[in-house]
Every structure is written in structure tokens, then in C-alpha cells.
Coordinates of C-alpha atoms and ligand atoms in Angstrom, one line a residue:
M1 CA -23.6 -24.2 -17.8
H2 CA -25.2 -25.5 -21.0
K3 CA -21.7 -26.7 -22.1
T4 CA -18.6 -28.3 -20.6
I5 CA -16.2 -26.8 -23.2
A6 CA -16.2 -24.2 -25.9
C7 CA -16.5 -25.4 -29.5
G8 CA -13.4 -23.5 -30.4
D9 CA -11.4 -25.1 -27.6
L10 CA -11.5 -28.7 -28.8
R11 CA -8.0 -30.1 -29.1
P12 CA -6.4 -33.6 -29.5
E13 CA -5.8 -33.7 -25.8
H14 CA -9.6 -34.1 -25.3
V15 CA -9.8 -37.3 -27.4
G16 CA -11.6 -40.0 -25.4
T17 CA -13.5 -37.6 -23.2
T18 CA -17.2 -36.9 -23.4
V19 CA -18.1 -33.2 -23.8
T20 CA -21.2 -31.1 -24.1
L21 CA -21.1 -28.2 -26.6
A22 CA -23.6 -25.4 -27.2
G23 CA -23.6 -22.8 -29.9
W24 CA -24.9 -21.8 -33.4
V25 CA -25.1 -24.1 -36.4
N26 CA -22.6 -22.5 -38.8
R27 CA -23.0 -25.1 -41.5
R28 CA -24.7 -28.4 -42.0
R29 CA -23.6 -31.1 -44.5
D30 CA -25.5 -34.3 -45.2
H31 CA -23.1 -37.0 -46.4
G32 CA -25.1 -40.1 -47.3
G33 CA -26.7 -40.6 -44.0
I34 CA -24.0 -39.0 -41.9
I35 CA -24.6 -35.4 -40.9
F36 CA -21.7 -33.0 -40.2
I37 CA -22.3 -29.8 -38.3
D38 CA -19.9 -26.9 -37.9
L39 CA -20.9 -25.7 -34.5
R40 CA -19.8 -22.1 -33.7
D41 CA -19.5 -20.3 -30.4
G42 CA -17.5 -17.3 -29.1
K43 CA -14.3 -19.3 -29.2
G44 CA -14.5 -20.6 -32.7
I45 CA -15.8 -23.6 -34.7
G46 CA -15.9 -27.3 -33.8
Q47 CA -17.1 -30.2 -36.0
V48 CA -19.8 -32.6 -34.8
V49 CA -20.7 -35.9 -36.5
F50 CA -24.1 -37.4 -36.3
N51 CA -24.0 -41.1 -37.2
P52 CA -27.4 -42.9 -37.3
D53 CA -25.6 -46.2 -36.3
L54 CA -24.1 -44.6 -33.2
S55 CA -27.2 -42.6 -32.1
P56 CA -30.4 -42.8 -34.2
T57 CA -32.2 -40.3 -32.0
S58 CA -29.6 -37.6 -32.1
H59 CA -29.3 -38.1 -35.9
T60 CA -33.0 -37.5 -36.2
V61 CA -32.8 -34.3 -34.1
A62 CA -29.8 -33.1 -36.3
E63 CA -31.8 -33.6 -39.4
Q64 CA -33.9 -30.6 -38.5
F65 CA -30.9 -28.4 -37.7
R66 CA -30.6 -25.3 -40.0
N67 CA -28.0 -22.5 -40.1
E68 CA -28.0 -20.3 -37.0
W69 CA -30.2 -22.6 -34.9
V70 CA -29.0 -22.7 -31.3
V71 CA -28.3 -26.3 -30.3
Q72 CA -26.7 -28.4 -27.6
V73 CA -24.8 -31.6 -28.4
S74 CA -23.0 -34.2 -26.3
G75 CA -20.7 -36.9 -27.4
E76 CA -17.2 -38.3 -27.4
V77 CA -14.2 -36.4 -28.8
R78 CA -12.4 -38.5 -31.4
P79 CA -9.5 -37.9 -33.8
R80 CA -10.7 -37.1 -37.4
P81 CA -10.0 -40.0 -39.8
P82 CA -6.6 -39.6 -41.4
G83 CA -6.8 -37.3 -44.5
T84 CA -9.9 -35.5 -43.2
E85 CA -8.1 -33.2 -40.8
N86 CA -8.4 -29.5 -41.4
P87 CA -5.1 -27.7 -40.6
A88 CA -6.8 -24.3 -41.2
L89 CA -8.9 -24.7 -38.1
A90 CA -7.5 -24.8 -34.5
T91 CA -10.0 -27.6 -33.8
G92 CA -9.3 -29.3 -37.1
Q93 CA -7.7 -32.5 -35.7
V94 CA -10.7 -33.7 -33.8
E95 CA -14.5 -34.1 -34.0
V96 CA -17.3 -34.9 -31.6
H97 CA -19.4 -38.0 -32.2
A98 CA -22.8 -37.0 -31.0
T99 CA -24.9 -39.3 -28.7
E100 CA -27.3 -36.5 -27.6
A101 CA -28.7 -33.5 -29.4
L102 CA -31.1 -30.8 -28.4
V103 CA -32.6 -27.8 -30.1
L104 CA -32.3 -24.8 -27.7
N105 CA -33.8 -22.4 -30.1
P106 CA -34.6 -22.6 -33.8
A107 CA -33.8 -19.6 -36.0
Q108 CA -35.3 -17.9 -39.1
T109 CA -33.1 -17.9 -42.2
P110 CA -30.9 -14.8 -41.5
P111 CA -31.1 -11.9 -44.0
F112 CA -27.4 -12.6 -45.0
S113 CA -25.0 -15.4 -44.6
I114 CA -23.1 -15.4 -41.3
G115 CA -20.5 -18.0 -41.9
E116 CA -19.4 -17.5 -45.5
G117 CA -17.6 -14.2 -45.6
V118 CA -19.7 -12.7 -48.4
E119 CA -20.0 -8.9 -49.0
V120 CA -23.2 -7.6 -47.4
D121 CA -24.7 -4.1 -47.9
E122 CA -23.8 -2.0 -44.9
M123 CA -27.3 -0.7 -44.4
V124 CA -28.6 -4.3 -44.0
R125 CA -25.7 -5.1 -41.7
M126 CA -26.6 -2.1 -39.4
R127 CA -30.3 -3.0 -39.5
Y128 CA -29.4 -6.5 -38.2
R129 CA -26.3 -5.5 -36.3
Y130 CA -26.7 -8.4 -33.8
L131 CA -26.3 -10.8 -36.7
D132 CA -23.6 -8.9 -38.3
L133 CA -21.6 -9.0 -35.1
R134 CA -21.8 -12.8 -35.2
R135 CA -19.6 -12.8 -38.3
Q136 CA -15.9 -13.7 -37.9
P137 CA -14.3 -10.3 -38.9
M138 CA -16.6 -8.3 -36.6
Q139 CA -15.9 -10.7 -33.7
E140 CA -12.2 -10.2 -34.3
N141 CA -12.5 -6.4 -34.5
L142 CA -14.4 -6.1 -31.2
R143 CA -12.1 -8.5 -29.5
L144 CA -9.1 -6.5 -30.7
R145 CA -10.8 -3.4 -29.4
H146 CA -11.2 -5.0 -26.0
R147 CA -7.5 -5.9 -26.0
V148 CA -6.4 -2.4 -27.0
I149 CA -8.5 -0.8 -24.2
K150 CA -7.3 -3.3 -21.7
F151 CA -3.7 -2.8 -22.7
M152 CA -4.0 1.0 -22.3
R153 CA -5.6 0.7 -18.9
D154 CA -3.0 -1.7 -17.6
F155 CA -0.1 0.4 -19.0
L156 CA -1.4 3.6 -17.4
D157 CA -2.3 1.8 -14.1
A158 CA 1.3 0.6 -13.9
R159 CA 2.4 4.2 -14.1
D160 CA 0.2 5.5 -11.3
F161 CA -2.7 6.9 -13.4
V162 CA -6.1 6.9 -11.8
E163 CA -9.2 6.2 -14.0
I164 CA -11.9 8.6 -13.0
E165 CA -15.4 8.8 -14.6
T166 CA -16.7 12.3 -15.4
P167 CA -20.3 13.2 -16.0
I168 CA -22.2 12.8 -19.3
L169 CA -24.8 15.5 -18.3
I170 CA -22.8 18.6 -18.1
K171 CA -22.4 22.1 -19.5
S172 CA -21.1 22.8 -22.9
T173 CA -17.3 22.5 -23.2
P174 CA -16.1 23.7 -26.5
E175 CA -14.1 21.5 -28.9
G176 CA -15.2 23.4 -32.0
A177 CA -18.4 21.3 -32.7
R178 CA -22.1 21.7 -32.0
D179 CA -23.4 20.3 -28.7
Y180 CA -26.0 17.7 -28.2
L181 CA -28.4 19.2 -25.7
V182 CA -30.6 17.4 -23.1
P183 CA -33.6 19.4 -21.8
S184 CA -34.0 19.6 -18.0
R185 CA -37.5 18.6 -16.7
V186 CA -36.9 20.2 -13.3
H187 CA -35.5 23.4 -14.6
P188 CA -37.8 24.7 -17.4
G189 CA -35.9 26.1 -20.4
H190 CA -32.5 24.9 -19.1
F191 CA -30.4 22.3 -20.8
Y192 CA -27.5 20.0 -20.2
A193 CA -24.9 19.5 -22.9
L194 CA -23.3 16.2 -23.6
P195 CA -19.5 16.6 -23.3
Q196 CA -17.6 17.1 -26.6
S197 CA -14.8 15.8 -24.4
P198 CA -14.1 15.8 -20.6
Q199 CA -11.6 18.6 -21.3
Q200 CA -12.5 21.0 -18.4
L201 CA -13.2 18.2 -16.0
K202 CA -9.8 16.6 -16.4
Q203 CA -8.2 20.0 -15.9
L204 CA -10.3 20.4 -12.7
L205 CA -9.0 17.0 -11.6
M206 CA -5.5 18.4 -11.9
V207 CA -6.5 21.2 -9.6
S208 CA -7.8 18.5 -7.2
G209 CA -4.4 16.9 -7.0
F210 CA -4.8 13.8 -9.1
E211 CA -1.6 14.2 -10.9
K212 CA -2.2 11.5 -13.4
Y213 CA -5.8 11.0 -14.7
D214 CA -7.1 8.8 -17.5
Q215 CA -10.5 7.6 -18.7
I216 CA -11.9 5.6 -21.6
A217 CA -14.3 8.5 -22.3
R218 CA -17.2 8.8 -24.6
C219 CA -17.4 12.1 -26.5
F220 CA -20.4 13.6 -28.3
R221 CA -20.2 16.1 -31.2
D222 CA -23.1 17.1 -33.4
E223 CA -21.4 17.7 -36.6
D224 CA -21.8 16.6 -40.2
L225 CA -20.5 13.1 -40.4
R226 CA -17.7 12.0 -42.7
A227 CA -16.5 8.5 -43.2
D228 CA -14.3 8.5 -40.1
R229 CA -16.7 10.3 -37.8
Q230 CA -19.5 9.2 -35.5
P231 CA -21.8 11.4 -33.3
E232 CA -20.4 9.6 -30.3
F233 CA -16.9 8.2 -30.2
T234 CA -14.4 7.0 -27.7
Q235 CA -11.1 8.5 -26.5
L236 CA -8.4 7.5 -24.2
D237 CA -8.5 10.8 -22.3
L238 CA -5.6 11.6 -20.1
E239 CA -4.1 14.5 -18.2
M240 CA -1.0 15.0 -16.1
A241 CA 0.2 17.7 -13.7
F242 CA 3.7 19.2 -13.7
V243 CA 4.6 18.1 -17.2
H244 CA 6.1 19.6 -20.3
Q245 CA 5.2 18.8 -23.9
E246 CA 7.9 16.3 -24.3
D247 CA 6.8 14.3 -21.2
V248 CA 3.4 13.7 -22.8
L249 CA 4.9 12.8 -26.1
E250 CA 7.3 10.3 -24.6
L251 CA 4.6 8.6 -22.6
I252 CA 2.3 8.3 -25.7
E253 CA 5.2 7.0 -27.8
E254 CA 6.1 4.4 -25.2
L255 CA 2.4 3.3 -25.0
Y256 CA 1.9 3.0 -28.7
I257 CA 5.1 1.1 -29.3
A258 CA 4.4 -1.3 -26.5
L259 CA 0.8 -1.7 -27.6
V260 CA 1.6 -2.4 -31.3
E261 CA 4.5 -4.7 -30.4
T262 CA 2.4 -6.7 -28.0
L263 CA -1.0 -6.9 -29.8
T264 CA -0.1 -6.7 -33.5
P265 CA 3.6 -7.8 -33.8
Q266 CA 3.1 -8.5 -37.5
K267 CA 2.8 -4.7 -38.1
R268 CA 6.0 -2.8 -39.0
L269 CA 6.7 0.2 -36.9
L270 CA 8.7 3.3 -37.6
K271 CA 10.7 4.1 -34.4
P272 CA 11.3 6.5 -32.8
F273 CA 8.2 8.6 -33.8
P274 CA 9.5 11.6 -35.7
R275 CA 8.4 15.1 -34.5
V276 CA 7.4 17.1 -37.5
R277 CA 6.8 20.8 -37.3
Y278 CA 3.3 21.8 -38.5
D279 CA 4.8 24.2 -41.2
D280 CA 7.1 21.5 -42.5
A281 CA 4.2 18.9 -42.7
V282 CA 2.1 21.3 -44.7
S283 CA 4.8 22.4 -47.0
K284 CA 6.2 18.9 -47.6
Y285 CA 3.0 16.9 -47.6
G286 CA 0.2 19.5 -48.1
T287 CA -1.5 18.4 -44.8
D288 CA -1.0 18.3 -41.1
K289 CA -1.7 14.5 -41.1
P290 CA 0.8 13.2 -43.5
D291 CA 1.2 9.6 -44.5
L292 CA 4.8 8.9 -43.8
R293 CA 4.9 5.4 -45.1
F294 CA 6.2 6.8 -48.4
G295 CA 8.1 9.9 -49.8
L296 CA 6.7 11.7 -52.8
P297 CA 7.4 15.1 -51.0
L298 CA 6.0 18.3 -52.5
A299 CA 8.5 20.8 -53.7
D300 CA 8.0 24.6 -53.9
L301 CA 8.4 25.6 -57.5
T302 CA 7.2 29.2 -57.1
E303 CA 10.7 30.7 -57.6
V304 CA 11.2 28.9 -60.9
A305 CA 7.6 29.5 -62.1
H306 CA 7.5 33.2 -61.4
S307 CA 10.1 34.1 -63.9
S308 CA 8.6 31.8 -66.6
Q309 CA 6.6 32.9 -69.6
F310 CA 3.8 30.4 -68.8
R311 CA 0.8 32.4 -67.6
V312 CA -0.8 29.3 -66.1
L313 CA 2.0 29.4 -63.6
R314 CA 3.0 33.0 -63.6
D315 CA -0.4 34.6 -62.9
P316 CA -1.3 32.7 -59.7
V317 CA 2.2 33.7 -58.4
A318 CA 1.6 37.3 -59.3
Q319 CA -1.6 37.1 -57.3
G320 CA 0.3 36.0 -54.2
G321 CA -0.2 32.2 -54.8
V322 CA 2.3 29.4 -55.0
V323 CA 3.4 26.7 -57.5
K324 CA 4.1 23.3 -56.1
G325 CA 4.7 19.9 -57.5
F326 CA 6.0 16.4 -56.8
A327 CA 7.6 13.6 -58.8
V328 CA 5.9 10.2 -59.2
P329 CA 8.5 7.6 -60.2
G330 CA 8.1 5.4 -63.3
I331 CA 4.8 6.7 -64.7
A332 CA 6.1 8.8 -67.6
G333 CA 4.3 6.3 -69.9
Y334 CA 0.8 7.0 -68.5
S335 CA -1.8 7.4 -71.2
R336 CA -3.7 10.6 -71.9
R337 CA -6.8 9.0 -70.2
Q338 CA -4.7 8.3 -67.1
T339 CA -3.3 11.8 -66.8
D340 CA -6.8 13.3 -67.5
E341 CA -8.0 11.2 -64.6
L342 CA -5.3 12.6 -62.3
A343 CA -6.2 16.2 -63.3
H344 CA -9.9 15.4 -62.6
F345 CA -8.9 14.1 -59.2
A346 CA -7.0 17.3 -58.4
R347 CA -9.8 19.5 -59.6
E348 CA -12.4 17.7 -57.5
R349 CA -10.2 18.5 -54.5
G350 CA -10.1 22.2 -55.3
A351 CA -7.2 22.7 -57.7
S352 CA -7.9 25.0 -60.7
G353 CA -6.0 22.5 -62.8
L354 CA -3.1 20.1 -62.8
L355 CA 0.0 20.1 -65.0
T356 CA 1.1 16.6 -65.8
V357 CA 4.7 16.6 -67.0
P358 CA 6.1 13.2 -68.1
L359 CA 9.8 13.1 -68.5
G360 CA 9.8 10.5 -71.3
G361 CA 12.2 9.3 -73.9
T362 CA 15.4 7.3 -73.5
A363 CA 17.8 10.0 -72.3
A364 CA 20.4 8.7 -69.9
S365 CA 20.0 11.7 -67.5
L366 CA 18.1 15.0 -67.1
D367 CA 20.9 16.8 -69.0
D368 CA 20.3 14.8 -72.1
L369 CA 16.5 15.3 -72.0
K370 CA 15.0 17.0 -75.1
L371 CA 11.8 19.1 -75.2
E372 CA 10.1 16.4 -77.4
D373 CA 10.6 13.9 -74.6
I374 CA 8.1 16.0 -72.5
P375 CA 4.6 15.6 -73.9
S376 CA 3.1 18.3 -71.7
S377 CA 1.7 21.8 -72.4
L378 CA 4.4 23.0 -70.0
A379 CA 7.1 22.1 -72.6
R380 CA 5.4 24.4 -75.1
Y381 CA 5.8 27.5 -72.9
V382 CA 8.9 27.0 -70.7
S383 CA 12.5 26.5 -71.5
L384 CA 14.2 23.1 -71.2
E385 CA 16.3 24.7 -68.5
E386 CA 13.2 25.6 -66.5
V387 CA 11.8 22.0 -66.8
R388 CA 15.2 20.7 -65.6
A389 CA 15.1 23.1 -62.6
M390 CA 11.6 21.9 -61.7
A391 CA 12.8 18.3 -62.1
R392 CA 15.8 18.9 -59.8
A393 CA 13.5 20.6 -57.2
T394 CA 11.0 17.7 -57.2
G395 CA 13.6 15.0 -57.6
A396 CA 12.1 13.8 -60.9
G397 CA 14.3 11.7 -63.2
V398 CA 13.8 10.3 -66.7
G399 CA 10.8 8.0 -66.7
D400 CA 9.0 9.9 -64.0
M401 CA 6.2 12.3 -64.1
M402 CA 5.9 15.7 -62.3
L403 CA 2.4 16.7 -61.1
I404 CA 2.2 20.5 -60.6
A405 CA -0.5 22.8 -59.4
A406 CA -0.7 26.6 -59.0
G407 CA -2.9 28.9 -56.9
P408 CA -3.5 30.0 -53.4
A409 CA -1.3 28.0 -51.0
S410 CA -4.1 26.4 -49.0
T411 CA -5.9 25.2 -52.2
V412 CA -2.7 23.8 -53.8
N413 CA -1.7 22.1 -50.5
V414 CA -5.0 20.3 -50.1
A415 CA -5.2 19.2 -53.7
L416 CA -1.6 18.0 -54.1
G417 CA -1.6 16.5 -50.6
Q418 CA -4.5 14.3 -51.5
L419 CA -3.1 13.5 -54.9
R420 CA 0.1 12.5 -53.2
Q421 CA -1.8 10.1 -51.0
E422 CA -3.7 8.7 -54.0
M423 CA -0.5 8.1 -55.9
G424 CA 1.0 6.4 -52.8
R425 CA -2.0 4.1 -52.8
R426 CA -2.1 3.4 -56.5
L427 CA 1.6 2.6 -56.7
G428 CA 1.3 0.3 -53.6
L429 CA 3.7 2.5 -51.6
A430 CA 1.3 2.7 -48.7
D431 CA 1.8 -0.8 -47.2
P432 CA -1.1 -1.6 -44.9
N433 CA 1.2 -3.6 -42.7
H434 CA 3.3 -0.6 -41.9
L435 CA 2.4 1.9 -39.2
A436 CA 4.2 5.2 -39.6
F437 CA 3.4 7.2 -36.5
A438 CA 4.6 10.8 -36.1
F439 CA 3.9 13.7 -33.8
I440 CA 3.0 17.0 -35.4
V441 CA 4.2 20.0 -33.3
D442 CA 4.4 23.8 -33.3
F443 CA 0.8 24.4 -34.5
P444 CA -0.5 27.9 -34.8
L445 CA -2.5 28.9 -31.7
L446 CA -5.3 30.5 -33.6
E447 CA -6.8 30.4 -37.0
W448 CA -8.6 33.4 -38.7
N449 CA -12.2 32.5 -39.4
E450 CA -13.0 34.3 -42.6
T451 CA -16.8 33.9 -42.5
E452 CA -17.2 34.9 -38.9
G453 CA -14.5 37.5 -39.0
R454 CA -12.8 36.3 -35.8
W455 CA -10.0 34.2 -34.4
D456 CA -10.8 30.5 -33.6
S457 CA -8.6 28.2 -31.5
S458 CA -6.7 25.8 -33.7
H459 CA -7.0 23.2 -30.9
H460 CA -9.3 24.5 -28.1
P461 CA -9.3 27.6 -26.0
F462 CA -7.5 26.0 -23.0
T463 CA -4.3 25.4 -25.0
S464 CA -1.3 27.5 -24.0
P465 CA 0.8 29.4 -26.5
M466 CA 4.5 28.9 -26.2
E467 CA 5.9 31.1 -23.5
Q468 CA 7.6 33.6 -25.8
Y469 CA 4.3 34.6 -27.6
W470 CA 2.4 35.9 -24.5
E471 CA 4.1 39.3 -24.7
H472 CA 2.8 40.4 -28.1
L473 CA -0.2 38.1 -28.2
E474 CA -2.9 40.7 -28.7
A475 CA -0.8 42.7 -31.1
D476 CA -0.1 39.8 -33.5
P477 CA -2.4 36.8 -32.6
G478 CA -1.7 35.1 -35.9
K479 CA 2.0 34.7 -35.1
A480 CA 1.6 32.8 -31.9
R481 CA 2.5 29.1 -31.8
A482 CA 0.9 26.7 -29.4
Q483 CA 2.2 24.0 -27.0
C484 CA 0.0 21.7 -28.9
Y485 CA 0.6 18.3 -30.6
D486 CA -1.1 15.7 -32.7
L487 CA -0.3 12.1 -33.1
V488 CA -0.8 11.0 -36.7
C489 CA -0.4 7.6 -38.4
N490 CA -0.7 6.6 -42.0
G491 CA -2.5 9.8 -42.9
V492 CA -5.0 9.6 -40.0
E493 CA -5.1 11.9 -37.0
L494 CA -5.1 9.7 -33.9
A495 CA -4.8 12.2 -31.0
S496 CA -4.6 15.8 -30.1
G497 CA -3.3 17.4 -27.0
S498 CA -1.6 20.4 -25.4
I499 CA -0.1 22.0 -22.4
R500 CA -2.8 24.0 -20.9
I501 CA -3.1 27.5 -19.5
H502 CA -3.3 27.3 -15.7
R503 CA -3.7 30.9 -14.7
R504 CA -6.9 33.0 -14.6
D505 CA -5.4 36.1 -16.2
R506 CA -3.9 34.2 -19.1
Q507 CA -7.0 32.1 -19.7
A508 CA -9.2 35.2 -19.7
R509 CA -6.8 36.9 -22.2
I510 CA -7.2 34.0 -24.7
L511 CA -11.0 33.9 -24.2
R512 CA -11.2 37.7 -24.9
L513 CA -9.1 37.2 -28.0
L514 CA -11.6 34.6 -29.2
G515 CA -14.3 37.2 -28.9
Y516 CA -16.0 36.3 -25.6
S517 CA -17.2 39.3 -23.6
D518 CA -16.3 39.4 -19.9
A519 CA -19.9 38.5 -19.0
E520 CA -19.8 35.5 -21.3
I521 CA -16.4 34.4 -19.9
Q522 CA -17.9 34.5 -16.4
E523 CA -21.1 32.7 -17.4
R524 CA -19.4 29.9 -19.5
F525 CA -16.0 29.5 -17.9
G526 CA -16.3 31.1 -14.4
H527 CA -16.0 27.7 -12.7
L528 CA -12.7 27.0 -14.4
L529 CA -11.2 30.4 -13.8
E530 CA -12.2 30.3 -10.2
A531 CA -10.5 26.9 -9.8
F532 CA -7.3 28.4 -11.3
D533 CA -7.4 30.9 -8.4
F534 CA -7.0 28.0 -5.9
G535 CA -3.6 26.7 -6.8
A536 CA -3.8 25.1 -10.2
P537 CA -0.6 23.2 -11.1
P538 CA 0.9 23.4 -14.6
H539 CA -0.6 20.6 -16.6
G540 CA -1.2 19.1 -20.0
G541 CA -2.6 16.0 -21.7
I542 CA -3.8 14.4 -24.8
A543 CA -6.8 12.3 -26.0
P544 CA -6.1 9.5 -28.4
G545 CA -9.1 8.2 -30.3
I546 CA -9.8 4.5 -29.9
D547 CA -11.9 3.9 -32.9
R548 CA -9.5 5.0 -35.6
L549 CA -6.6 3.2 -33.8
V550 CA -8.5 -0.1 -33.8
V551 CA -9.2 0.3 -37.6
L552 CA -5.4 0.8 -38.2
L553 CA -4.5 -2.3 -36.1
S554 CA -7.2 -4.5 -37.5
E555 CA -7.0 -6.8 -40.4
G556 CA -9.4 -5.4 -42.9
A557 CA -11.7 -3.0 -41.0
E558 CA -12.6 -0.4 -43.5
S559 CA -14.2 2.3 -41.4
I560 CA -14.7 3.1 -37.7
R561 CA -18.2 1.7 -38.0
D562 CA -16.5 -1.7 -38.4
V563 CA -14.9 -1.4 -34.9
I564 CA -17.9 0.0 -33.0
A565 CA -20.5 -2.5 -31.9
F566 CA -23.6 -0.3 -32.5
P567 CA -22.6 2.6 -34.8
K568 CA -24.8 5.1 -36.5
T569 CA -25.1 5.7 -40.3
Q570 CA -23.5 8.7 -42.1
S571 CA -26.8 10.6 -41.4
A572 CA -26.5 9.8 -37.7
V573 CA -29.3 7.2 -37.7
D574 CA -29.4 4.1 -35.6
L575 CA -31.0 1.6 -38.0
L576 CA -31.5 -1.1 -35.4
F577 CA -33.4 0.9 -32.8
G578 CA -34.8 3.5 -35.3
A579 CA -33.3 6.4 -33.4
P580 CA -33.7 9.3 -33.4
S581 CA -37.5 9.0 -33.2
P582 CA -40.5 11.2 -32.3
V583 CA -41.5 11.1 -28.6
R584 CA -44.9 11.2 -26.9
E585 CA -46.6 14.6 -26.6
E586 CA -46.7 14.0 -22.8
Q587 CA -42.9 13.6 -22.7
L588 CA -42.5 16.9 -24.5
R589 CA -44.9 18.6 -22.1
E590 CA -42.9 17.4 -19.1
L591 CA -39.8 18.8 -20.7
H592 CA -41.4 22.1 -21.5
L593 CA -40.7 21.6 -25.1
K594 CA -42.8 22.1 -28.3
V595 CA -41.8 20.9 -31.7
V596 CA -42.1 23.6 -34.3
P597 CA -42.5 22.1 -37.8
D598 CA -40.1 23.4 -40.4
E599 CA -42.6 25.5 -42.3
E600 CA -43.6 27.5 -39.2
K601 CA -40.0 28.4 -38.4
G602 CA -39.9 31.1 -41.0
Ligands
LIG701 N1 -10.0 17.4 -25.3 C1 -9.1 17.4 -26.5 C2 -9.8 16.7 -27.7 O1 -10.9 16.1 -27.5 C3 -7.9 16.6 -26.3 C4 -6.9 17.2 -25.3 O2 -6.6 18.4 -25.5 O3 -6.5 16.5 -24.4 O4 -9.4 16.8 -28.8

């Protein structure tokens, strides 16, 4: 080894010993002839002192040192002089007095500062990712990620799970996104697909008799990227035979509680994890991934609104829509500019408008409220009694403001759901130290796809409906509920899973409902259906995403890109390697491929 101890491991117990350190120069200070170096390695930072009286040669070497040079230093560990200790640093009681110094590799001035915690443009960070990863927060994020994955593996290993790798070159397995394709050289015109998840493979492993499977699995989905998506991402994929829905939920609940309490005990946990029905989540929070760290529930005001004289509310109801709203405490005094801003926020998220209804004045209770205390267009059109009814429904009191929207249910839910989240954030109700996990259950099995004119799976086609819906499935597909569940936390979806179909006839019925012809079923899913004929056990599983979980557990990671060593940009580009990139003509020929420029495609 080039070192006898890590820089970050230096402690008072080493005083009097001679050590050799190696690492990167984090900072160099010249104090009237004496040079101080903060030397950094994977374990942390240690201080080295170069005194020309003690060792003129090493002092001369240290004079050349610049930030990020890779150097090796030997010397004696001594206590720092009284008053110069640094309690903020684990190594802050001691320093190494250098008697030997060696440059292992000089470095160019980095494009951004590594040691000083300054904001750096993300594009530059990604272009020089190997330097970005040297920075303290990124070191912590990736080390946390490692601990999370290790914890999961150990936890499942102790419960008889077997980790099994599944192939990356495979046939398309649908999770609702586009596949990444890999052309075959040996089979002209044939392609592998990169797995969107190991879904069918883990089901086949159940048929194989591995009753508990898990894998830290890479998944590939070619979809338009949003802030919390990457073309490839990591899941803890797991599957179990002979389980019911509640068995899977209990295992996951136990895992997440143990994981958080062990790795991030400073986080506050809501226990046990509530099970929230999908319909209730959507009606109360406007979304199936509610942030349960705070209340602000949406109330249905359709009943009150439909009898009112106010056309803004009455007309959408007459057209089959809804009126919903929620109360935000203590903001009756918001200025016109502030309420306009909220309306703008709601319109940007699809609402046709937003009624802001402050309950102002000094009335002691709702009963004493007067119309002039309500500076809102609503008050001009509806009776005081109607305002009071809305206030009672939303739970608003004097001093609060009601935020109300009308229109088609899905539009209103999306806009108000996001506005609720925004208000939670603005009012500081969404405590970043608090983790509010919940399971969302009772999802619809299918969703009507308006543009394609067909049913799509809400989860994926292998999810089983609840037993009672098989009988009339084809007659009323929209009514069926699935044995399917999501784990959400703080407004983020962390995992999806389901109890699967394990019989050929039933799987074929679902695939037919989704619009596959018998020939397509055979061609795309024949292998799975055939396996079901050979004694498939009842089974189910789930696949928690690792990236988003690490963001939630970290101190300060802002996106999943902050917890992935080499992520891609929002436009799916790897700025470090410059991928994707053109390939040589000869490679294309071998793969029987030809690139058709856009203008020739017609
Ligand atoms: N394969 C599913 C997914 O990636 C998870 C599961 O059903 O286990 O969402």
C-alpha cells in the first residue's frame, strides 16, 4: 500500500506514531513559512504540517502542491497545539508533521472547486463526473446507496430469499414503456429488447420452485425523461410463491422500517404504514401518490355548488364535472398578487381557473362571518350560507383561505392535488426529516386509453384482478379492481407490485381484453403461458425503486441523478462518454442495419 492509515482515520490514539498518508490535496495554506495541507482520501480529511525547520526537503516539495494533486506524506502524528483543534472534523485533534513528501501525480486546476461546497452547474458536473464524485455530498450519497442495498440484501438473505441474476438481453416484457432494442448480428433483422423489468423472469423462477427471489435489478425504459426518471434505473426486484397481498406488504413494511431506523435514525417515521384505498387517495389528495406528512385534504363541494347561482361552479357540474376545494390555514391575508400566483399555478396544471376564498375579518366564528369579510368573486354570487357550507366541508375557519376548482374530475384532482403539495411546501408543513410511507391499494385493473380506443393495464398485464371480478370481467372491464399495490412516501411512488395470474386460461383472458390477438399472445407470451401449464404456484411480488429511496434518505440530494454514479441528462445523453454516438459503417453492416436520415423517412 502507498499508505499506512487513511487520512480520515487519524485520531489522538495515533499520537507518537509515524504514519504514511496518501490522497488528494484538498486545500493548501501557507502561514509564514509553515505550510498546512488538508489531505483528503475516501475516509475523510487529515491535516499535515510542513515545517522547514523539521524537514526542509519535504517543505520544498510541499511548496509545489496545488489543489487535487495526488501526494504521499510520512511523518509523526502529534496533538494540535491547544486552541487550534477543529471539533467539526473527526481528525481535528491531531496533525501529521511531515518528514517525507512525494508527488504521486500533479493535477490540472479542476473546472470547479472540489472542497468548498459551491454550487456548480449540473451539465459541468456531469461532463466531469469523476471530479463531481470526489465532492463530499456525492461521496455521502453513494456510500448511503451502498448501505441501503447491502441492508436490503442482508435482510432478505436472513429470510431465505435467493438473489438470482436474470438476463439483460431478452425479449420485450411490457411495463408500459418503449423498449431499448439491441440488433442481433447472427440473426439478421432480429432484435433483443433490454428488460423494462425482470417481471416475467421472476415469475418463471416461481414456477421453478425458488419460492423467494430477489435481485438488485437494472431496468431499461425508453421514455421521455422527467426529473425523477432515467433511461436505466435500479429496483430491488422480488417475488414470492404462495403469498397473499398482505404478506408482501408486511414484508416490505418490516424492511423499510428496519432500514430507516438503522441507517437514518434521525428521520421521523409514521408507523404502521397506512393502507389507503386508491379511490380515497384520489378523492382526498387528488393523486395516487399523496404526501401524507400533512393534511390539507380536498373536500367535494359538488353538492353545495350545484344548487348555487354561480355559473363558474354550476356549469361544470351540469356537464358532469365536480367542484372540489381545500382550506389553507392562516393565509386569509394573502395579497392579490399572491392569490393570482396560486391561480396561475393551478391553471398551469390544467385547471380552468381557481377560486380563492379568504375568510377574513375578525369574526369569532364562521357563524359571525359577514359577506364583506370574504373578498372573493364567490361572495358576489353565492349566499353566505353557501360559503359557510363550503367552509364546513373543507374545514376552513376564520383567517383561512379556501382554494376551489371546478371541471372534469381528473383535471380538478391533478390541479388541486399539486396545489395542495405546493401549499404544504410553502407553509413548511412538509418536513424533510419526516418519512410518511403508505401503501395504496385497490387500484383499478384497467384504464381506458382514449387515444388508442382500448383498455390498458393500470399496472402490467400479469396482475391479477381480485377474485370476485373474474366472473363479469369481459362484460364490465372498467369495474374490476386489482390485487395490486404501490408504496408511496412524501408524494413519491417508491414501489409497485401485485399478486399475479398463475393460470393459462386467465392470463389469456386478460391479454385478449388488452387487445392482443391469439397469434400475438402465442408469439409474445407463449413461453409464460406454457410455463403456467407445468404447475405454477400462486405468486406475487413488488419492485421498490432504489434511486428515489436513496434521495429520500439522503441529506440534500435533489434528484435521482445525485444518487447515481454516472447518470444521463434529461435528454438521455451521457455527457462524460458522449453517448449515444454514431458508430462505424462497418459495425452497422455487420448488424444488417442502415441509418435512414430523417428527411428520407417521409
Ligand atoms: N415489474 C413491476 C415494475 O417494474 C413490479 C412488480 O410488479 O413486481 O413496476
